[in-house]
Amino acid sequence: MTKAPGIYGGRVCVSVGDGCLDCFDLLDRKAVRRYFETDEQRQREDEIYGIPLEALEIKGPSVSPVNGVIAALAATEFMAAVTGLRLPTRLQEYRGHLSKVVVNNDPPRPDCPCCKGIRSKGADADVER
Ligand SMILES: [Zn+2]
């Protein structure tokens, strides 16, 4: 979600079978890269900027009522999945500032490198942590 004043919400993504956060283009590439950096790499990058990058982010803190909505949506999808009540919804986006939940039923990206290349093959992934 694009961050702008007064916009808040969250997402629930159920990844069963095909589909992942990458398919839905929900990953913040900079945050992923930073997550996989070593402490030394992060420190070096922070020194270049002169300030911890987290301080430059415009994302605000999590707010308990919004987190509660997202947790309830996730728990409901989990319940649907494990009980067989219905298929879980792949992606829901809670747009709190509009008081609505938007459902995304787009099919997963057929050429997703995560789904096709490394999913369920974690030991085969050539990733240094
Ligand atoms: Zn994928």
mmCIF file of C-alpha atoms and ligand atoms in Angstrom:
data_model
loop_
_atom_site.group_PDB
_atom_site.id
_atom_site.type_symbol
_atom_site.label_atom_id
_atom_site.label_comp_id
_atom_site.label_asym_id
_atom_site.label_seq_id
_atom_site.Cartn_x
_atom_site.Cartn_y
_atom_site.Cartn_z
ATOM 1 C CA MET A 1 0.000 0.000 0.000
ATOM 2 C CA THR A 2 1.331 3.415 -0.861
ATOM 3 C CA LYS A 3 1.917 5.410 2.239
ATOM 4 C CA ALA A 4 0.248 8.775 2.377
ATOM 5 C CA PRO A 5 -1.198 10.808 5.207
ATOM 6 C CA GLY A 6 -4.431 9.346 6.454
ATOM 7 C CA ILE A 7 -4.096 6.042 4.596
ATOM 8 C CA TYR A 8 -3.924 2.952 6.745
ATOM 9 C CA GLY A 9 -4.741 -0.722 6.616
ATOM 10 C CA GLY A 10 -3.081 -4.030 6.028
ATOM 11 C CA ARG A 11 -3.126 -7.252 4.056
ATOM 12 C CA VAL A 12 -3.725 -10.932 4.542
ATOM 13 C CA CYS A 13 -2.171 -13.248 1.960
ATOM 14 C CA VAL A 14 -2.900 -16.961 2.115
ATOM 15 C CA SER A 15 -0.314 -18.872 0.172
ATOM 16 C CA VAL A 16 -1.571 -22.408 -0.287
ATOM 17 C CA GLY A 17 -0.577 -24.069 -3.517
ATOM 18 C CA ASP A 18 0.348 -21.466 -6.102
ATOM 19 C CA GLY A 19 0.824 -17.846 -5.259
ATOM 20 C CA CYS A 20 3.060 -15.901 -2.940
ATOM 21 C CA LEU A 21 3.772 -12.336 -1.871
ATOM 22 C CA ASP A 22 6.039 -11.915 -4.885
ATOM 23 C CA CYS A 23 3.260 -12.940 -7.305
ATOM 24 C CA PHE A 24 1.091 -10.167 -5.909
ATOM 25 C CA ASP A 25 3.948 -7.680 -6.026
ATOM 26 C CA LEU A 26 3.579 -7.071 -2.303
ATOM 27 C CA LEU A 27 7.224 -7.248 -1.326
ATOM 28 C CA ASP A 28 9.149 -4.094 -0.559
ATOM 29 C CA ARG A 29 12.371 -4.936 -2.410
ATOM 30 C CA LYS A 30 14.438 -2.537 -0.350
ATOM 31 C CA ALA A 31 13.156 -4.059 2.885
ATOM 32 C CA VAL A 32 13.851 -7.590 1.618
ATOM 33 C CA ARG A 33 17.378 -6.667 0.613
ATOM 34 C CA ARG A 34 17.988 -5.036 3.977
ATOM 35 C CA TYR A 35 16.552 -8.064 5.792
ATOM 36 C CA PHE A 36 19.104 -10.334 4.150
ATOM 37 C CA GLU A 37 22.058 -8.018 4.796
ATOM 38 C CA THR A 38 24.486 -8.821 7.542
ATOM 39 C CA ASP A 39 24.723 -6.493 10.526
ATOM 40 C CA GLU A 40 28.010 -5.247 9.094
ATOM 41 C CA GLN A 41 26.435 -4.437 5.715
ATOM 42 C CA ARG A 42 23.555 -2.626 7.404
ATOM 43 C CA GLN A 43 25.938 -0.617 9.559
ATOM 44 C CA ARG A 44 28.064 0.322 6.524
ATOM 45 C CA GLU A 45 24.979 1.438 4.628
ATOM 46 C CA ASP A 46 23.764 3.467 7.588
ATOM 47 C CA GLU A 47 27.153 5.170 7.822
ATOM 48 C CA ILE A 48 26.941 6.182 4.165
ATOM 49 C CA TYR A 49 23.619 7.873 4.776
ATOM 50 C CA GLY A 50 24.645 9.229 8.161
ATOM 51 C CA ILE A 51 21.370 8.093 9.695
ATOM 52 C CA PRO A 52 19.756 4.679 10.197
ATOM 53 C CA LEU A 53 17.629 3.995 7.145
ATOM 54 C CA GLU A 54 14.708 3.035 9.355
ATOM 55 C CA ALA A 55 14.613 6.659 10.496
ATOM 56 C CA LEU A 56 14.041 7.741 6.896
ATOM 57 C CA GLU A 57 11.118 5.434 6.287
ATOM 58 C CA ILE A 58 7.756 7.079 6.153
ATOM 59 C CA LYS A 59 5.867 4.117 7.508
ATOM 60 C CA GLY A 60 4.143 4.772 10.771
ATOM 61 C CA PRO A 61 3.802 2.510 13.767
ATOM 62 C CA SER A 62 1.329 -0.324 13.909
ATOM 63 C CA VAL A 63 -1.902 0.588 15.614
ATOM 64 C CA SER A 64 -3.605 -1.976 17.794
ATOM 65 C CA PRO A 65 -7.161 -1.772 16.378
ATOM 66 C CA VAL A 66 -5.877 -2.100 12.787
ATOM 67 C CA ASN A 67 -3.683 -5.025 13.784
ATOM 68 C CA GLY A 68 -6.756 -6.607 15.373
ATOM 69 C CA VAL A 69 -8.714 -6.367 12.120
ATOM 70 C CA ILE A 70 -5.874 -7.947 10.171
ATOM 71 C CA ALA A 71 -5.432 -10.694 12.761
ATOM 72 C CA ALA A 72 -9.170 -11.461 12.670
ATOM 73 C CA LEU A 73 -9.144 -11.656 8.863
ATOM 74 C CA ALA A 74 -6.142 -13.989 8.965
ATOM 75 C CA ALA A 75 -7.703 -16.177 11.661
ATOM 76 C CA THR A 76 -10.911 -16.438 9.637
ATOM 77 C CA GLU A 77 -9.004 -17.547 6.540
ATOM 78 C CA PHE A 78 -7.056 -20.067 8.595
ATOM 79 C CA MET A 79 -10.306 -21.410 10.037
ATOM 80 C CA ALA A 80 -11.835 -21.685 6.562
ATOM 81 C CA ALA A 81 -8.773 -23.541 5.309
ATOM 82 C CA VAL A 82 -8.423 -26.057 8.126
ATOM 83 C CA THR A 83 -12.130 -26.819 8.472
ATOM 84 C CA GLY A 84 -12.799 -27.040 4.754
ATOM 85 C CA LEU A 85 -15.619 -24.543 5.180
ATOM 86 C CA ARG A 86 -14.472 -22.896 1.959
ATOM 87 C CA LEU A 87 -11.285 -22.215 0.074
ATOM 88 C CA PRO A 88 -9.296 -19.478 1.771
ATOM 89 C CA THR A 89 -9.250 -16.131 0.053
ATOM 90 C CA ARG A 90 -5.851 -15.642 -1.486
ATOM 91 C CA LEU A 91 -5.412 -11.938 -0.825
ATOM 92 C CA GLN A 92 -7.440 -9.455 1.175
ATOM 93 C CA GLU A 93 -6.531 -5.852 1.700
ATOM 94 C CA TYR A 94 -8.084 -3.972 4.565
ATOM 95 C CA ARG A 95 -8.383 -0.292 3.693
ATOM 96 C CA GLY A 96 -9.159 1.130 7.071
ATOM 97 C CA HIS A 97 -9.360 4.714 5.860
ATOM 98 C CA LEU A 98 -12.210 3.626 3.535
ATOM 99 C CA SER A 99 -13.764 1.116 5.945
ATOM 100 C CA LYS A 100 -13.586 -1.668 3.400
ATOM 101 C CA VAL A 101 -11.931 -4.981 2.663
ATOM 102 C CA VAL A 102 -10.903 -5.513 -0.947
ATOM 103 C CA VAL A 103 -10.475 -9.060 -2.245
ATOM 104 C CA ASN A 104 -7.932 -9.783 -4.947
ATOM 105 C CA ASN A 105 -8.675 -12.943 -6.926
ATOM 106 C CA ASP A 106 -6.008 -12.415 -9.557
ATOM 107 C CA PRO A 107 -4.274 -15.663 -10.507
ATOM 108 C CA PRO A 108 -0.678 -16.089 -9.385
ATOM 109 C CA ARG A 109 1.976 -14.913 -11.775
ATOM 110 C CA PRO A 110 2.865 -17.942 -13.933
ATOM 111 C CA ASP A 111 6.532 -16.976 -14.189
ATOM 112 C CA CYS A 112 7.065 -16.170 -10.516
ATOM 113 C CA PRO A 113 10.649 -17.156 -9.646
ATOM 114 C CA CYS A 114 9.695 -17.794 -6.022
ATOM 115 C CA CYS A 115 6.835 -20.181 -6.799
ATOM 116 C CA LYS A 116 8.535 -21.946 -9.665
ATOM 117 C CA GLY A 117 12.112 -21.833 -8.532
ATOM 118 C CA ILE A 118 12.564 -22.060 -4.805
ATOM 119 C CA ARG A 119 9.210 -22.732 -3.198
ATOM 120 C CA SER A 120 9.383 -25.826 -1.034
ATOM 121 C CA LYS A 121 13.022 -26.162 -1.997
ATOM 122 C CA GLY A 122 14.520 -23.973 0.693
ATOM 123 C CA ALA A 123 17.552 -26.188 1.082
ATOM 124 C CA ASP A 124 18.268 -25.779 -2.640
ATOM 125 C CA ALA A 125 18.056 -21.990 -2.628
ATOM 126 C CA ASP A 126 21.380 -20.297 -3.122
ATOM 127 C CA VAL A 127 20.834 -17.672 -0.459
ATOM 128 C CA GLU A 128 23.365 -16.449 2.050
ATOM 129 C CA ARG A 129 21.865 -15.166 5.230
HETATM 130 ZN ZN ZN B 1 4.908 -16.533 -6.476
#
